[in-house]
C-alpha cells in the first residue's frame, strides 16, 4: 500500500473518530462497569462457579440424557446462569456492552453506507444478517445480495 497524503488524512480522521467514541457516554459507561465487574468479589465468585459448571455441563452433554447426572447438571447450570445474569455488576456490564456494541454498529453502518448502500454490515440482528442485507432485506437489487424481496 502506497501511503499518500489522502491516506494520512484518512488515518488522522480515523483517530479523531476513535477519540470521539472513547469520549462517548456509552464507552465511558462500558469502562466503568467493566472495572466494577472486575473489582466485585461476588461477580468473580459467580463467574468461577459458572465456568466450573460449564465444564461439567459440556462433559455431561457429550453423553446426553444417558448420563446419570444429566438432569441435575442441566438444572444447576440454569440456576448458576440465572445468578450470573442478575448479579448487579455483571448485569450492568452486559447492558453497557450491548449499548457500546449498538453504537459501534451504527457507526460501522454509517461509514459503509456512505461509501455504498450495497455494502453489507453485520448488525448483530440475525433477522437482518441472515438475509445478507444490512438494510433489512431491501437491497433494491432484485435479491442479488441474497435477501428476500
Short mmCIF file of C-alpha atoms in Angstrom, two decimals:
data_model
loop_
_atom_site.label_atom_id
_atom_site.label_comp_id
_atom_site.label_asym_id
_atom_site.label_seq_id
_atom_site.Cartn_x
_atom_site.Cartn_y
_atom_site.Cartn_z
CA UNK A 1 0.00 0.00 0.00
CA UNK A 2 1.36 3.35 -1.01
CA UNK A 3 0.96 5.99 1.66
CA UNK A 4 -0.39 9.20 0.24
CA UNK A 5 -1.47 12.46 1.81
CA UNK A 6 -5.06 11.29 1.39
CA UNK A 7 -4.27 8.07 3.28
CA UNK A 8 -2.62 10.02 6.09
CA UNK A 9 -5.60 12.39 6.29
CA UNK A 10 -7.96 9.41 6.42
CA UNK A 11 -5.93 7.82 9.22
CA UNK A 12 -5.98 11.12 11.13
CA UNK A 13 -9.75 11.31 10.79
CA UNK A 14 -9.99 7.71 11.97
CA UNK A 15 -8.07 8.66 15.11
CA UNK A 16 -10.44 11.58 15.65
CA UNK A 17 -13.43 9.24 15.32
CA UNK A 18 -11.82 6.85 17.78
CA UNK A 19 -11.30 9.72 20.24
CA UNK A 20 -14.97 10.71 19.88
CA UNK A 21 -16.12 7.15 20.52
CA UNK A 22 -13.84 6.88 23.56
CA UNK A 23 -15.30 10.14 24.88
CA UNK A 24 -18.88 8.93 24.40
CA UNK A 25 -21.15 8.10 27.30
CA UNK A 26 -21.54 4.53 26.00
CA UNK A 27 -17.80 3.91 26.06
CA UNK A 28 -17.28 5.58 29.44
CA UNK A 29 -20.11 3.55 30.98
CA UNK A 30 -18.62 0.39 29.47
CA UNK A 31 -15.19 1.13 31.01
CA UNK A 32 -16.71 1.94 34.42
CA UNK A 33 -18.95 -1.14 34.54
CA UNK A 34 -16.09 -3.36 33.35
CA UNK A 35 -13.90 -2.08 36.19
CA UNK A 36 -16.73 -2.56 38.70
CA UNK A 37 -17.31 -6.13 37.48
CA UNK A 38 -13.61 -6.95 37.74
CA UNK A 39 -13.42 -5.45 41.26
CA UNK A 40 -16.50 -7.28 42.55
CA UNK A 41 -15.65 -10.36 44.60
CA UNK A 42 -19.23 -11.58 44.24
CA UNK A 43 -19.03 -11.32 40.45
CA UNK A 44 -15.67 -13.14 40.39
CA UNK A 45 -17.05 -15.95 42.55
CA UNK A 46 -20.17 -16.42 40.42
CA UNK A 47 -18.07 -16.35 37.23
CA UNK A 48 -15.76 -19.05 38.69
CA UNK A 49 -18.77 -21.17 39.66
CA UNK A 50 -20.26 -20.66 36.21
CA UNK A 51 -17.04 -21.72 34.42
CA UNK A 52 -16.77 -24.84 36.59
CA UNK A 53 -20.42 -25.70 35.97
CA UNK A 54 -19.93 -25.05 32.25
CA UNK A 55 -17.17 -27.67 32.15
CA UNK A 56 -19.41 -30.18 33.94
CA UNK A 57 -22.31 -29.30 31.65
CA UNK A 58 -20.25 -29.75 28.47
CA UNK A 59 -18.96 -33.10 29.75
CA UNK A 60 -22.49 -34.34 30.51
CA UNK A 61 -23.79 -33.05 27.16
CA UNK A 62 -21.41 -35.40 25.36
CA UNK A 63 -23.48 -38.29 26.69
CA UNK A 64 -26.83 -36.55 26.55
CA UNK A 65 -29.73 -37.90 28.58
CA UNK A 66 -27.87 -41.16 29.06
CA UNK A 67 -25.54 -39.61 31.62
CA UNK A 68 -26.84 -40.25 35.16
CA UNK A 69 -26.27 -36.61 36.23
CA UNK A 70 -27.74 -35.03 33.08
CA UNK A 71 -30.90 -33.58 34.63
CA UNK A 72 -29.19 -32.39 37.82
CA UNK A 73 -26.30 -30.70 35.98
CA UNK A 74 -28.69 -29.12 33.47
CA UNK A 75 -30.82 -27.68 36.30
CA UNK A 76 -27.75 -26.42 38.21
CA UNK A 77 -26.43 -24.84 35.01
CA UNK A 78 -29.66 -22.89 34.54
CA UNK A 79 -29.57 -21.74 38.17
CA UNK A 80 -25.97 -20.52 38.05
CA UNK A 81 -26.61 -18.83 34.70
CA UNK A 82 -29.56 -17.00 36.26
CA UNK A 83 -27.40 -15.94 39.22
CA UNK A 84 -24.78 -14.70 36.77
CA UNK A 85 -27.35 -12.73 34.75
CA UNK A 86 -28.85 -10.95 37.77
CA UNK A 87 -25.63 -10.19 39.62
CA UNK A 88 -25.62 -6.34 39.69
CA UNK A 89 -22.11 -5.65 38.36
CA UNK A 90 -22.36 -8.32 35.66
CA UNK A 91 -25.82 -7.19 34.56
CA UNK A 92 -24.69 -3.55 34.37
CA UNK A 93 -21.61 -4.56 32.38
CA UNK A 94 -23.64 -6.62 29.90
CA UNK A 95 -26.05 -3.72 29.40
CA UNK A 96 -23.17 -1.29 28.82
CA UNK A 97 -21.54 -3.77 26.45
CA UNK A 98 -24.75 -4.04 24.38
CA UNK A 99 -25.06 -0.23 24.24
CA UNK A 100 -21.45 0.19 23.09
CA UNK A 101 -21.92 -2.58 20.54
CA UNK A 102 -25.02 -0.79 19.23
CA UNK A 103 -23.08 2.49 18.92
CA UNK A 104 -20.21 0.78 17.07
CA UNK A 105 -22.70 -0.97 14.79
CA UNK A 106 -24.39 2.32 13.94
CA UNK A 107 -21.02 3.95 13.20
CA UNK A 108 -20.00 0.99 11.01
CA UNK A 109 -23.28 1.13 9.14
CA UNK A 110 -22.99 4.89 8.55
CA UNK A 111 -19.43 4.53 7.28
CA UNK A 112 -20.24 1.62 4.99
CA UNK A 113 -23.40 3.16 3.58
CA UNK A 114 -21.67 6.48 2.96
CA UNK A 115 -19.42 4.58 0.55
CA UNK A 116 -22.21 2.48 -0.98
CA UNK A 117 -25.67 1.44 0.19
CA UNK A 118 -24.94 -2.08 -1.07
CA UNK A 119 -22.12 -2.73 1.40
CA UNK A 120 -23.16 -5.39 3.88
CA UNK A 121 -22.66 -4.57 7.54
CA UNK A 122 -23.17 -7.18 10.28
CA UNK A 123 -25.85 -5.75 12.55
CA UNK A 124 -25.86 -8.39 15.25
CA UNK A 125 -29.52 -8.95 14.40
CA UNK A 126 -29.93 -12.45 12.93
CA UNK A 127 -33.09 -11.43 11.08
CA UNK A 128 -31.13 -8.87 9.06
CA UNK A 129 -27.76 -10.61 8.93
CA UNK A 130 -29.08 -13.91 7.64
CA UNK A 131 -30.62 -12.38 4.55
CA UNK A 132 -27.28 -10.87 3.59
CA UNK A 133 -28.58 -7.32 3.52
CA UNK A 134 -27.96 -4.87 6.32
CA UNK A 135 -30.83 -2.72 5.14
CA UNK A 136 -33.48 -5.08 6.46
CA UNK A 137 -33.97 -7.11 3.33
CA UNK A 138 -34.49 -4.38 0.72
CA UNK A 139 -31.30 -4.23 -1.28
CA UNK A 140 -33.08 -2.93 -4.34
CA UNK A 141 -31.02 -5.26 -6.48
CA UNK A 142 -33.79 -7.76 -7.12
CA UNK A 143 -32.50 -10.09 -4.45
CA UNK A 144 -28.97 -10.15 -5.90
CA UNK A 145 -27.44 -9.77 -2.45
CA UNK A 146 -29.29 -12.82 -1.16
CA UNK A 147 -32.04 -11.01 0.70
CA UNK A 148 -35.69 -11.85 0.24
CA UNK A 149 -37.51 -9.27 -1.85
#
